[in-house]
Short mmCIF file of C-alpha atoms and ligand atoms in Angstrom, two decimals:
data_model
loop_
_atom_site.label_atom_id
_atom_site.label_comp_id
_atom_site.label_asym_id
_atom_site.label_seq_id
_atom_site.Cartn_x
_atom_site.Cartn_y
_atom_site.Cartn_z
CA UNK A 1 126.54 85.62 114.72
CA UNK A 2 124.23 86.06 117.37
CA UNK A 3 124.17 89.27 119.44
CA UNK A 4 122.06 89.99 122.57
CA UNK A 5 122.11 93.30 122.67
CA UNK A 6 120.90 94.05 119.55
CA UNK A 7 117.65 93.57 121.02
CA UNK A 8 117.74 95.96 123.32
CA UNK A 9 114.92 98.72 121.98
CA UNK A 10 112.72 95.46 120.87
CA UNK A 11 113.00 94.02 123.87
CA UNK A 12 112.50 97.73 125.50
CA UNK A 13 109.47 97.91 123.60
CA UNK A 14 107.67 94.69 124.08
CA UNK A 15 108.27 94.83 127.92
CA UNK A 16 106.31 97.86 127.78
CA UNK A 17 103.16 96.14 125.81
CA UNK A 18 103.09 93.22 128.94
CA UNK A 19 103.50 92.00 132.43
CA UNK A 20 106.86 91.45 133.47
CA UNK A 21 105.32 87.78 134.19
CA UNK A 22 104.50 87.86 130.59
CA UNK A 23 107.39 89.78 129.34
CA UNK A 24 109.94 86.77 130.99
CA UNK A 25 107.79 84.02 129.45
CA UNK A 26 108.41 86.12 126.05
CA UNK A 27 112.12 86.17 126.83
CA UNK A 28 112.37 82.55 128.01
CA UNK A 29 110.54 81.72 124.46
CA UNK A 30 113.23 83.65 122.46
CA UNK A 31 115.85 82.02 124.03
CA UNK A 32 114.39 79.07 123.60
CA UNK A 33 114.12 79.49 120.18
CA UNK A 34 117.59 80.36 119.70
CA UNK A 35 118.59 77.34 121.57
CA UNK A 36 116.56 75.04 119.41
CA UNK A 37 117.92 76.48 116.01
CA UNK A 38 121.73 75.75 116.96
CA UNK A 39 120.67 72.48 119.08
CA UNK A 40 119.13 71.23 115.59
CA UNK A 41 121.17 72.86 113.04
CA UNK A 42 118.59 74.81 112.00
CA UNK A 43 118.60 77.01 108.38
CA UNK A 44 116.77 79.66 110.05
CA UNK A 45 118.43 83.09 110.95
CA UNK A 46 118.56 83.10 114.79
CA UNK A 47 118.03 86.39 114.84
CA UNK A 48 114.38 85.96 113.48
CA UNK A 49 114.51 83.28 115.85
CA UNK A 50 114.77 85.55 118.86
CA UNK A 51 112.84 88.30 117.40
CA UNK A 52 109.90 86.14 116.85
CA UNK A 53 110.12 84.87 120.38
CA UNK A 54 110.21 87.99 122.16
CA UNK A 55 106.99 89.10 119.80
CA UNK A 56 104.65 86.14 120.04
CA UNK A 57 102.90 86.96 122.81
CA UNK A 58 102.37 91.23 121.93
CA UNK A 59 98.72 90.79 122.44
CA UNK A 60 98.35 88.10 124.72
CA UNK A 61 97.12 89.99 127.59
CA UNK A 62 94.28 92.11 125.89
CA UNK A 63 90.92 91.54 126.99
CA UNK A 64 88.49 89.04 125.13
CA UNK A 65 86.66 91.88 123.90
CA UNK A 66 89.41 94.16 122.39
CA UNK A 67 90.50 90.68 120.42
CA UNK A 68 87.30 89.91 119.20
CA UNK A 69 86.89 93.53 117.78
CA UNK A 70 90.16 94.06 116.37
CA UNK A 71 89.68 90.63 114.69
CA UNK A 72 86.30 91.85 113.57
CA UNK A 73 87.31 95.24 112.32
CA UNK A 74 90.31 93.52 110.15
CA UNK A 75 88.34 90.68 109.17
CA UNK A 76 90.56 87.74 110.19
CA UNK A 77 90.66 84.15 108.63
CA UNK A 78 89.85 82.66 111.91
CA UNK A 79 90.24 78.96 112.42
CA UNK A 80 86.68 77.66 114.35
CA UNK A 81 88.15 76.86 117.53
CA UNK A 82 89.43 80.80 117.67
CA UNK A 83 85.97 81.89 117.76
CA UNK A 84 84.66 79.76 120.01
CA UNK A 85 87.62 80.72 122.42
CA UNK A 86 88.26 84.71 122.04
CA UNK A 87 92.19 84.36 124.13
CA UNK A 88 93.25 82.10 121.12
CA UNK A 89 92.97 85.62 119.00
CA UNK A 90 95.84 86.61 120.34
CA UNK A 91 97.94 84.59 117.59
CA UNK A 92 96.51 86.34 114.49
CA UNK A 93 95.85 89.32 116.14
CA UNK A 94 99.64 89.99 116.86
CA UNK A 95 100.15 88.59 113.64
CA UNK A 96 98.32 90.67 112.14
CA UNK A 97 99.81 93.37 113.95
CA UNK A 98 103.04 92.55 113.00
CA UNK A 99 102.64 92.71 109.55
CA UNK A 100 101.40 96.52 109.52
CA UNK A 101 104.48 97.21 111.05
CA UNK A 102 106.29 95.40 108.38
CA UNK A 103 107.54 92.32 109.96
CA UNK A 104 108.31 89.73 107.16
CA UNK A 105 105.95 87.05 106.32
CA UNK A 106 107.93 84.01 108.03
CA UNK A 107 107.50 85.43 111.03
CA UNK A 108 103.91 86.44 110.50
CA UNK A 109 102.84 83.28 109.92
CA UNK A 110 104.79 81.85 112.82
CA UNK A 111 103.02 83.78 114.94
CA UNK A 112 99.63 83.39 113.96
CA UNK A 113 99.45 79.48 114.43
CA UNK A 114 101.61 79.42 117.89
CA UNK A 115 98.91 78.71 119.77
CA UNK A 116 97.23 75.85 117.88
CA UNK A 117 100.06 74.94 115.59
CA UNK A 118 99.86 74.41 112.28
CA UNK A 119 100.74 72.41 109.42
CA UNK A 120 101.18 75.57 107.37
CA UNK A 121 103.46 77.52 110.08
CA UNK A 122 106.58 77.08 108.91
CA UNK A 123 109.97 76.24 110.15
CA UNK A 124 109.93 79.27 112.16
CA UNK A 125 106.64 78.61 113.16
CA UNK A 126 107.55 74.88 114.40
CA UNK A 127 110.36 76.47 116.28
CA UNK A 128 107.94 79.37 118.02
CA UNK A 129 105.45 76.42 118.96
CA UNK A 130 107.87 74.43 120.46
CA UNK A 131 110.02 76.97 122.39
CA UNK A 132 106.21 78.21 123.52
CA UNK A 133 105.35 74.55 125.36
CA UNK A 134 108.87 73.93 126.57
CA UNK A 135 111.30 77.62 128.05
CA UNK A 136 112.15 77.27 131.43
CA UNK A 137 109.92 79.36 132.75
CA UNK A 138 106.70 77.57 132.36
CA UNK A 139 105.87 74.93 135.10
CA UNK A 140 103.22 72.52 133.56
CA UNK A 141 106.63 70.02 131.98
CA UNK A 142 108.21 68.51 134.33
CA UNK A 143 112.32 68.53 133.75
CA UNK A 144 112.14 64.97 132.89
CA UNK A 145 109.72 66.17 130.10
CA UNK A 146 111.38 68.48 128.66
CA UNK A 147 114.59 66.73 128.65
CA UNK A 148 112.83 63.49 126.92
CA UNK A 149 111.39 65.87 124.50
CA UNK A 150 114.88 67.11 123.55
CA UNK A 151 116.37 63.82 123.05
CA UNK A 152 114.24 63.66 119.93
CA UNK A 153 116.28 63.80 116.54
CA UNK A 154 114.18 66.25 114.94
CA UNK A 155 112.09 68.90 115.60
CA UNK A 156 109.06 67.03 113.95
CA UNK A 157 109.92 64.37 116.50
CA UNK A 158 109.98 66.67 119.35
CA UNK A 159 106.55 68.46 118.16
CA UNK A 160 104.69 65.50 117.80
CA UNK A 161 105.98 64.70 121.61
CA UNK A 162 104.52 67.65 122.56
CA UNK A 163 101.14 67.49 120.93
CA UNK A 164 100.74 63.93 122.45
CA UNK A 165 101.25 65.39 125.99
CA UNK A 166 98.99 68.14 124.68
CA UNK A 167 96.50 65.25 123.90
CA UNK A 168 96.99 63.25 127.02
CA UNK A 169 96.18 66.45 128.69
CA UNK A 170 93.16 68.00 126.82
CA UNK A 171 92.11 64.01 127.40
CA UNK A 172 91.85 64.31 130.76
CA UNK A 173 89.99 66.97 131.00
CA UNK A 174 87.36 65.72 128.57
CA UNK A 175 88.07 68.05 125.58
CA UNK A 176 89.00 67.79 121.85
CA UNK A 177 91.94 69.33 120.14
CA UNK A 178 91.86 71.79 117.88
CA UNK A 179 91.77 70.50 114.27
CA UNK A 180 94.26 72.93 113.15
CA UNK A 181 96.49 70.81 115.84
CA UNK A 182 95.33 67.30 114.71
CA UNK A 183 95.86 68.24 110.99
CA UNK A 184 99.45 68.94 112.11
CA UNK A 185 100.04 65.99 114.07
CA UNK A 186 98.67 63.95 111.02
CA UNK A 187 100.79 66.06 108.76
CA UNK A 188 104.09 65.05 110.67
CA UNK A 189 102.98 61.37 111.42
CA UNK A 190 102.39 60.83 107.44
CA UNK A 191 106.14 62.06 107.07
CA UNK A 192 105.44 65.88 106.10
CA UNK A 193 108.46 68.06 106.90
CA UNK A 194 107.57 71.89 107.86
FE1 LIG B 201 100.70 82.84 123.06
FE1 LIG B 202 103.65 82.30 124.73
#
């Protein structure tokens, strides 16, 4: 059963690492998360669901150049797009991060590919990447959007909504997306199942 307030040193803890701008996004996510696990009937603990919500975003406020060196120093796997673009660290970084302090792999991994996505995430990972695009609190999805996106029967469904308004977006501003993202969509398209 799920319970709130045993999140209340983690949550404590991150608020300290973050903006309170940042630190409501993080909450919004973990929510988010929790509601997409019982809205699906998801065989996920929701506790890691919340947990991994409220830690996605640990490092997303460090500068370029503290990502760049901490992903030099611990010699990420970086995917190509992450080095062109140093605030895309902030995925494996936390990740990375996480793991020191012993967080389990699942939630590692979901982590590291929640900006990009990831055909290798996981089913905590699609859950993170989705709850990411889509918690209340962030403004570019219209409510029509989101509720559309919901509608969907799956969660593959619903990602695969979201990485074509990802598309039509990175479209109109005359960029690519990141393989790591297109591998994914292909992944789901040819039937895959995260
Ligand atoms: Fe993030
Ligand atoms: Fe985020």
């Amino acid at each position: 059963m799920f319970s709130k307030t045993s999140f209340t040193v983690l949550e404590r803890d991150v608020r300290s690492l973050m903006s309170e701008r940042r630190f409501l996004h993080s909450l919004g996510t973990a929510q988010t998360c929790v509601s997409l696990c019982e809205r699906y009937h998801e065989n996920v603990e929701v506790d890691d669901c919340y947990r991994c919500g409220l830690l996605h975003d640990i490092a997303r406020e460090w500068p370029d150049a503290k990502l760049q060196e901490y992903a030099r120093e611990h010699q990420l796997s970086l995917e190509s797009e992450e080095k062109l673009i140093p605030m895309l660290l902030h995925g494996p970084v936390a990740a990375d991060m996480l793991a020191y302090k012993g967080y389990d792999s699942a939630l590692c991994t979901a982590v590291r590919y929640h900006t990009l996505g990831s055909p290798y995430m996981g089913r905590l990972g699609l859950i993170l990447f989705i709850a990411d695009f889509i918690e209340p609190g962030r403004t570019h999805l219209s409510g029509g959007q989101r509720e559309s996106l919901l509608e969907k029967r799956s969660l593959e469904e619903v990602c695969c909504g979201l990485l074509s308004l990802q598309d039509s977006y990175f479209e109109s501003k005359g960029k690519r997306p990141a393989f790591s993202s297109l591998s994914l969509r292909k992944f789901i398209e040819e039937g895959g199942r995260l």
